[in-house]
Short mmCIF file of C-alpha atoms and ligand atoms in Angstrom, two decimals:
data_model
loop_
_atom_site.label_atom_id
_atom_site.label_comp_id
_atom_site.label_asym_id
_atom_site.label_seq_id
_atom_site.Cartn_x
_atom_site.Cartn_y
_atom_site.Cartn_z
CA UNK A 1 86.25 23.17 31.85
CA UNK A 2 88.13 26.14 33.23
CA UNK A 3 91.52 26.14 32.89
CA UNK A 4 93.98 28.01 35.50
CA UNK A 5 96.87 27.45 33.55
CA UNK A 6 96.39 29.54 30.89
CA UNK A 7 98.33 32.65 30.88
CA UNK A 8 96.31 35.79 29.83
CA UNK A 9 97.26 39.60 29.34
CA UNK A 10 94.08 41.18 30.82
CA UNK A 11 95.65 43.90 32.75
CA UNK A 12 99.71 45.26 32.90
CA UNK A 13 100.52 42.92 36.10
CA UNK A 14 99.18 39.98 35.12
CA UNK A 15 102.66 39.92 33.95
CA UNK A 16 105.90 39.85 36.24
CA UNK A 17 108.45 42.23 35.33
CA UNK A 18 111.05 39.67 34.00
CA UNK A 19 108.72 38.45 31.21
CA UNK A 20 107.59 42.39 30.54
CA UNK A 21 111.28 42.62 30.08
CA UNK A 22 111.58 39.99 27.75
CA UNK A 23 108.93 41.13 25.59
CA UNK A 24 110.78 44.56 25.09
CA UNK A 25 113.68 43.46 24.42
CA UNK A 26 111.86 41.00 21.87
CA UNK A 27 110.05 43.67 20.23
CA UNK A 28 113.37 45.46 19.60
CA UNK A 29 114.38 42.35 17.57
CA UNK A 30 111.01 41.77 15.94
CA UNK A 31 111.01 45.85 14.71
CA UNK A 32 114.34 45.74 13.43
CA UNK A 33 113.73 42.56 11.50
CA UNK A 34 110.41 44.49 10.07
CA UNK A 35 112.56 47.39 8.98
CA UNK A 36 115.21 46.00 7.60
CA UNK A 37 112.29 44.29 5.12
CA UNK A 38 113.15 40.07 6.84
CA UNK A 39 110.16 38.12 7.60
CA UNK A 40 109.64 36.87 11.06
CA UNK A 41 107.04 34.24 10.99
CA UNK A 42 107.16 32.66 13.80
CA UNK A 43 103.45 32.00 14.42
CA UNK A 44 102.62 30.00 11.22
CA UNK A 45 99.33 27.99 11.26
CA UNK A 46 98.01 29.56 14.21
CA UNK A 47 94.75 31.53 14.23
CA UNK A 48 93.70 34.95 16.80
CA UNK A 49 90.03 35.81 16.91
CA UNK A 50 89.38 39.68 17.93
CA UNK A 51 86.67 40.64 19.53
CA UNK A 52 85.53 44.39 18.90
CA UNK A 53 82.77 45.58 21.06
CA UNK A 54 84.00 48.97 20.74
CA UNK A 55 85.33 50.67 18.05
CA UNK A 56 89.17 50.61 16.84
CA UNK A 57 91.63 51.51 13.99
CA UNK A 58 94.81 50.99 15.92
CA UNK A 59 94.13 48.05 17.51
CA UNK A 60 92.26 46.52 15.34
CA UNK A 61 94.80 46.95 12.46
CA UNK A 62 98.30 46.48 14.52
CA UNK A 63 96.70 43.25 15.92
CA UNK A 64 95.63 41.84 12.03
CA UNK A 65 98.63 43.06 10.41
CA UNK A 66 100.86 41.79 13.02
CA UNK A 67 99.74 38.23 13.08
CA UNK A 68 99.76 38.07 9.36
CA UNK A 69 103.42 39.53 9.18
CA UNK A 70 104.22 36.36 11.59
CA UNK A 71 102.66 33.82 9.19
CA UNK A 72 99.04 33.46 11.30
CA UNK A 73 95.36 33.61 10.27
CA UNK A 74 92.92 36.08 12.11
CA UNK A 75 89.24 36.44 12.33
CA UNK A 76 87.47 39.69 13.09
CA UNK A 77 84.47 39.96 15.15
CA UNK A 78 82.55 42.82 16.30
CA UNK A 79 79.49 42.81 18.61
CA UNK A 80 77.29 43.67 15.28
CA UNK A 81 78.13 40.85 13.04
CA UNK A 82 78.27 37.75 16.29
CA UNK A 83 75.72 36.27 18.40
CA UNK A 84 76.88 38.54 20.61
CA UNK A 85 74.62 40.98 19.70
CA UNK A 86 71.83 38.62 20.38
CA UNK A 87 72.71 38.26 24.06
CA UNK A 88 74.64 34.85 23.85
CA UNK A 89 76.38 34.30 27.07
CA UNK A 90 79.65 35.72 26.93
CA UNK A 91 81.19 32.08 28.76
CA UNK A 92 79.68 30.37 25.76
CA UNK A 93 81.39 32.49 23.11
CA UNK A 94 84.72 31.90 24.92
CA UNK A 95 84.12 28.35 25.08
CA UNK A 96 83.61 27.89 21.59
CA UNK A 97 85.68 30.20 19.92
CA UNK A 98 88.11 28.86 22.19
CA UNK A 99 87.81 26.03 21.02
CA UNK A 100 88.80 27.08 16.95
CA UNK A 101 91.95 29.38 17.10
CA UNK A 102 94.96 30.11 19.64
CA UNK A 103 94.77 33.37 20.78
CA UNK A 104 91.95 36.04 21.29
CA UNK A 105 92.23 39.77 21.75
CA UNK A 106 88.82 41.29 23.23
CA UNK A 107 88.16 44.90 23.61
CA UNK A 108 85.23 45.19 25.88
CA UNK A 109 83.12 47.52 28.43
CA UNK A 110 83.78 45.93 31.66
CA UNK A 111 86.23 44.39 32.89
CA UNK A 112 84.45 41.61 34.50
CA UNK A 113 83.58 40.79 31.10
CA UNK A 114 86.79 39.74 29.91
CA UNK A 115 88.10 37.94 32.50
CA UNK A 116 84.61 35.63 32.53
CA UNK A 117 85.21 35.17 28.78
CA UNK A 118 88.97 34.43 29.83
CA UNK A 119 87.58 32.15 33.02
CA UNK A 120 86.12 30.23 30.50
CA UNK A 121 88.59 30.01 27.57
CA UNK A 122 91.20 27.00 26.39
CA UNK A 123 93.41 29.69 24.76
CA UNK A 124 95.37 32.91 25.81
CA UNK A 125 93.15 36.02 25.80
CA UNK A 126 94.67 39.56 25.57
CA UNK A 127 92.72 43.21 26.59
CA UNK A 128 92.55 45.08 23.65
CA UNK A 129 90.99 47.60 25.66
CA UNK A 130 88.56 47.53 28.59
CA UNK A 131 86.80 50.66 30.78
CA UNK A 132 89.11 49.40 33.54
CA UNK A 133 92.68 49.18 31.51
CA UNK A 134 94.70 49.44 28.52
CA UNK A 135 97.93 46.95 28.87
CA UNK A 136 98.75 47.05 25.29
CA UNK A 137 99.13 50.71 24.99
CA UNK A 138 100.98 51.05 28.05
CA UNK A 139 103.44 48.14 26.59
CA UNK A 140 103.85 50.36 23.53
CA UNK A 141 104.45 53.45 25.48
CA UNK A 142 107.16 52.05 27.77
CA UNK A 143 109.17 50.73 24.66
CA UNK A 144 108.87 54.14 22.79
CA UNK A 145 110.03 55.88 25.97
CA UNK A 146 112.87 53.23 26.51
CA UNK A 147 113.45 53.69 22.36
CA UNK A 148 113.95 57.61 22.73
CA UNK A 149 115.52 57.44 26.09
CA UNK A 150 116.91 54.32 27.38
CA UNK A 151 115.45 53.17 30.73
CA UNK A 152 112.40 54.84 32.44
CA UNK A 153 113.31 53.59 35.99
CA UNK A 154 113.19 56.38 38.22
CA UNK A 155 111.93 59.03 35.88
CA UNK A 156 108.71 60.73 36.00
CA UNK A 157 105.37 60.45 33.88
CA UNK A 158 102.94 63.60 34.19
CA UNK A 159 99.34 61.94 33.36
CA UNK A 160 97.14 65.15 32.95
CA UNK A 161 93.29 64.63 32.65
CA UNK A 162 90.96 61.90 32.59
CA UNK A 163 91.18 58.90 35.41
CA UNK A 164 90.73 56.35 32.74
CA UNK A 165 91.62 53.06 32.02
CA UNK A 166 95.01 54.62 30.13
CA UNK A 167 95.54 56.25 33.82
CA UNK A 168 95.32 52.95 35.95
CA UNK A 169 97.78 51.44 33.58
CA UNK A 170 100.26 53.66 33.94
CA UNK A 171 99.65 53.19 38.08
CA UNK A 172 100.15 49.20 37.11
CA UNK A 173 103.15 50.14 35.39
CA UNK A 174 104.66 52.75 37.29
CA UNK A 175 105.01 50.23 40.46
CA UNK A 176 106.21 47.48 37.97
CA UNK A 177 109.10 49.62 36.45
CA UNK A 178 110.00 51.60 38.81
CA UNK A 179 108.96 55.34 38.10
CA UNK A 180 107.12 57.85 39.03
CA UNK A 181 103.51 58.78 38.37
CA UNK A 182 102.32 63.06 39.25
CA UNK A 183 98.53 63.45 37.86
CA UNK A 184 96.67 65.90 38.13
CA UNK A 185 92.75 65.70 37.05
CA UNK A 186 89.84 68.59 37.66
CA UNK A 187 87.85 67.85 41.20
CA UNK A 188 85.50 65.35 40.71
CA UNK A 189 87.26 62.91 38.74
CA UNK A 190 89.84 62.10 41.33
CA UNK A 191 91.49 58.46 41.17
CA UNK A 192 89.53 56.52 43.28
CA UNK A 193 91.60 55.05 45.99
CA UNK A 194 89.36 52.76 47.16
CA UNK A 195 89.79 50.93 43.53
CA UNK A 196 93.42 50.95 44.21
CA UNK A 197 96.05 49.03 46.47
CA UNK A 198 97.46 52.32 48.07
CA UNK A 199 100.02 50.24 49.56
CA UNK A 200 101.52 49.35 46.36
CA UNK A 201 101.64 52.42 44.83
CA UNK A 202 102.12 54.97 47.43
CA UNK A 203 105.85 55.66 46.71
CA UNK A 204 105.09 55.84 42.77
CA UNK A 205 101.98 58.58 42.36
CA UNK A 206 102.11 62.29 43.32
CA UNK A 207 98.54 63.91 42.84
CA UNK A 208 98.41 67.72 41.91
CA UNK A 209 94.87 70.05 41.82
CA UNK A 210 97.16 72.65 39.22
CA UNK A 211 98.46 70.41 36.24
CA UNK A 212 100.81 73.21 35.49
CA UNK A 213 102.23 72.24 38.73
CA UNK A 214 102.09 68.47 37.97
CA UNK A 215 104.46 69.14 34.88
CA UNK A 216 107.58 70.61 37.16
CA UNK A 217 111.05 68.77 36.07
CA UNK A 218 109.31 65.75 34.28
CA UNK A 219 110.79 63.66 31.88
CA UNK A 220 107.54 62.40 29.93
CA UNK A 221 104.01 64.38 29.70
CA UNK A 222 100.61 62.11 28.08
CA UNK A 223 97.00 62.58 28.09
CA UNK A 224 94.14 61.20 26.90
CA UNK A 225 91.01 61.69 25.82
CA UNK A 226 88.01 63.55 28.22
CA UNK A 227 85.40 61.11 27.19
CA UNK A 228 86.71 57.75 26.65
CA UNK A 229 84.61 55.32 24.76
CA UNK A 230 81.10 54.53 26.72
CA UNK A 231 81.10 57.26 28.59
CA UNK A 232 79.66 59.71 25.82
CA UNK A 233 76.19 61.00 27.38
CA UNK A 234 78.78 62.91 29.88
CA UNK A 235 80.41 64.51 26.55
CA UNK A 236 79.07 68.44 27.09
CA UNK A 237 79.43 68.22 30.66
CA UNK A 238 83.46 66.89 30.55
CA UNK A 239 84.20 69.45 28.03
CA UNK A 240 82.90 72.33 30.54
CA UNK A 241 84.99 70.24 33.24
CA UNK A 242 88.42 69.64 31.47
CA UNK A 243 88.50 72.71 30.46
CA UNK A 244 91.91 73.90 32.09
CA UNK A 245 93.44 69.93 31.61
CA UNK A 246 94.43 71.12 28.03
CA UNK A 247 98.16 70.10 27.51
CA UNK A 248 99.86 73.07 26.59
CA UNK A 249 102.93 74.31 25.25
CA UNK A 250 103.15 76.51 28.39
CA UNK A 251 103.12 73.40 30.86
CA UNK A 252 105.14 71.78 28.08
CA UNK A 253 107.94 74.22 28.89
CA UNK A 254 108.02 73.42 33.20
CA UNK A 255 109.12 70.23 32.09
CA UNK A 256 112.74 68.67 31.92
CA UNK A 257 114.38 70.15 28.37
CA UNK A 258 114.10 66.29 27.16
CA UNK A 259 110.51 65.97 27.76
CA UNK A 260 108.44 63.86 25.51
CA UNK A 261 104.79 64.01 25.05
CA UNK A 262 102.68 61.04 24.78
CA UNK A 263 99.12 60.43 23.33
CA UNK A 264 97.31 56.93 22.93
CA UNK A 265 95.37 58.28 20.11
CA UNK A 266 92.55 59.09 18.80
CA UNK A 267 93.13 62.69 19.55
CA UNK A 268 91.00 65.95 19.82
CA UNK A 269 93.54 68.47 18.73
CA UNK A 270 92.38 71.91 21.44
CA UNK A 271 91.01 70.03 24.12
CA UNK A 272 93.24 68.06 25.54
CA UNK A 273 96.07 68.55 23.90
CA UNK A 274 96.70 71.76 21.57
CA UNK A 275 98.29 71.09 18.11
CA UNK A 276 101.47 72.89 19.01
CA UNK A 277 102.09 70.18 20.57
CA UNK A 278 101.05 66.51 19.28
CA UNK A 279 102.29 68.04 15.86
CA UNK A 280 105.33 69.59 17.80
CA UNK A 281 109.20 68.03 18.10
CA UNK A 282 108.63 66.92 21.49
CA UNK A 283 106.11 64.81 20.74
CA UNK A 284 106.18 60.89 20.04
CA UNK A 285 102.67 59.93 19.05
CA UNK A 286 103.28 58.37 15.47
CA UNK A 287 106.08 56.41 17.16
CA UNK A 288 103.97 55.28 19.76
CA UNK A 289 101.17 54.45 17.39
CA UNK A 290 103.60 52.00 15.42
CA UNK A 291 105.10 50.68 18.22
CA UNK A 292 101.62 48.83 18.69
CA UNK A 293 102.39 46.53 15.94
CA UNK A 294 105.91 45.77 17.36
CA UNK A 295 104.80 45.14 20.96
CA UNK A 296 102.09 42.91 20.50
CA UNK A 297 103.95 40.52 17.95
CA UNK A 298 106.31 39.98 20.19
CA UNK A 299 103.34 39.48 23.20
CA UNK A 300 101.86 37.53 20.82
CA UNK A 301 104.50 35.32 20.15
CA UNK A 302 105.62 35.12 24.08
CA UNK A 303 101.91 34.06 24.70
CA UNK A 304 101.80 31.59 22.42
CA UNK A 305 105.30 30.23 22.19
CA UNK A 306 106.60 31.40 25.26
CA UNK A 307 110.65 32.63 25.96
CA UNK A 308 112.95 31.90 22.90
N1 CP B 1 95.08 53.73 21.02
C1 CP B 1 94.15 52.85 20.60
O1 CP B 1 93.91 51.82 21.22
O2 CP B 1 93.56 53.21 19.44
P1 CP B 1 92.27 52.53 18.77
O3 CP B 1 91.10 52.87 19.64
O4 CP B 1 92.19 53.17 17.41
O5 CP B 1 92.48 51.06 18.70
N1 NVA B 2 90.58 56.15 27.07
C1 NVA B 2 90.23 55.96 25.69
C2 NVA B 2 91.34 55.26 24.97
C3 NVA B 2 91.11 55.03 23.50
C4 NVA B 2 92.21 54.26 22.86
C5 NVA B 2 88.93 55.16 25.59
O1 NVA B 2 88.76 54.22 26.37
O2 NVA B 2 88.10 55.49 24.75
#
């Protein structure tokens, strides 16, 4: 039986901004309860299932450690060690699995694939990561930003490099919040409009051929990797092409004096960022990285037990 009632988290706005809202502002409570050493276990008895079909460390941990720390039970699965492997239909696995715990978190290729696994599932699912988007990440961004400087409404984001799934989040985002969005990627790997509702986010993105350009008076600069995950046989050939989309402390310095910089992680230190700076004062990253745990206990928690 498919059931429409079910709210999932498979891209940024699936959510409206009131309950994005209310998630930051929970996370703020659920962080400052985890530093100040006071439990928070709000999700005893209940069980997520993650679903790894593509690597992870930050994910995979600030998912498990997360639902632990709120009193829960989770069960890791990756496509090597599941029927999956062995070609069962993915609307199977959702319908069983769904069946035995409360919540699921799937990182996938595809982003059909998740929402037929969601289609098809009795409990909340959540994208851990898809070729399409990254809603998690783009949760634990806004907070950090909000963290370090209060509101981002009306500020702008430089997104310098690859049009990946990071990239389209921030779009999602962007029209969501409020703020705007300059990127600037080598020819070839424009956005692609057509996969976009231009409409929506007309007023929010600004694109730039020169990324020094793209950096002018901004308030936050991020990039990501060239090659995202599934995408690797175009390695050699994105190196060659990204080659000038290196975040540097020169296009660092066009920026507004409170700049941050931003980075998802994993990161290849002298391609597309140098270490100047990710290991430089302006930037955020180990922040952001953490802030994964505190963001999705308190999606978690909203998903499963709604406002409090
Ligand atoms: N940023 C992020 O999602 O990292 P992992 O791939 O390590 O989970
Ligand atoms: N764009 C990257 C993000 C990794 C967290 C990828 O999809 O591999």
């Amino acid at each position: 039986m498919i059931n429409k009632h079910i709210r999932h988290f498979l891209k940024f706005d699936d959510f409206k901004l009131d309950d994005l809202i209310y998630i930051l502002n929970r996370t703020k409570i659920i962080k400052d309860k985890f530093k100040k050493y006071e439990t928070h276990m709000t999700l005893h008895d209940r069980t997520l299932a993650m679903i790894f079909e593509k690597a992870s460390t930050r994910t995979r941990v600030s998912f498990e450690a997360g639902m632990y720390q709120m009193g829960g039970s989770v069960i890791n699965l990756t496509s090597h060690d599941s029927q999956l492997s062995r070609s069962e239909p993915i609307e199977d696995t959702a319908r069983v699995i769904s069946r035995m715990v409360d919540i699921v978190m799937m990182r996938t290729f595809d982003q059909s694939r998740i929402e037929k696994f969601a289609k098809y599932s009795r409990v909340p699912v959540i994208n851990g990561l898809t070729n399409e988007f990254h809603p998690c990440q783009i949760l634990a961004d806004i907070f950090t930003y909000i963290e370090k400087r209060e509101s981002i409404k009306g500020k702008t984001v430089t997104w310098i490099g690859d049009t990946n799934n990071m990239l389209y989040t921030w779009l999602q985002a962007a029209e969501l919040f409020d703020f705007y969005l300059n990127v600037s990627s080598p020819i070839g790997y424009n956005i692609n409009l057509s996969q976009i509702d231009q409409k929506r986010f007309k007023n929010h993105l600004k694109i730039f051929n020169n990324p020094k350009e793209a950096c002018k008076n901004v308030d936050l600069i991020t990039t990501d990797v060239w090659t995202s995950m599934g995408y690797e046989s175009e390695k050699d050939k994105r190196i060659n092409d990204f080659k000038d989309w290196c975040v540097t402390s020169e296009m660092m310095s066009y920026a507004n004096n409170d700049v941050l910089f931003m980075h998802c992680l994993p990161a290849h230190r002298g391609e597309e960022v140098t270490a100047e700076v990710i290991d430089g004062s302006k930037s955020v990253v180990w922040d952001e990285a953490e802030n994964r745990l505190h963001v999705q206990k308190a999606l978690m928690e909203f998903m499963l037990l709604g406002k409090l």
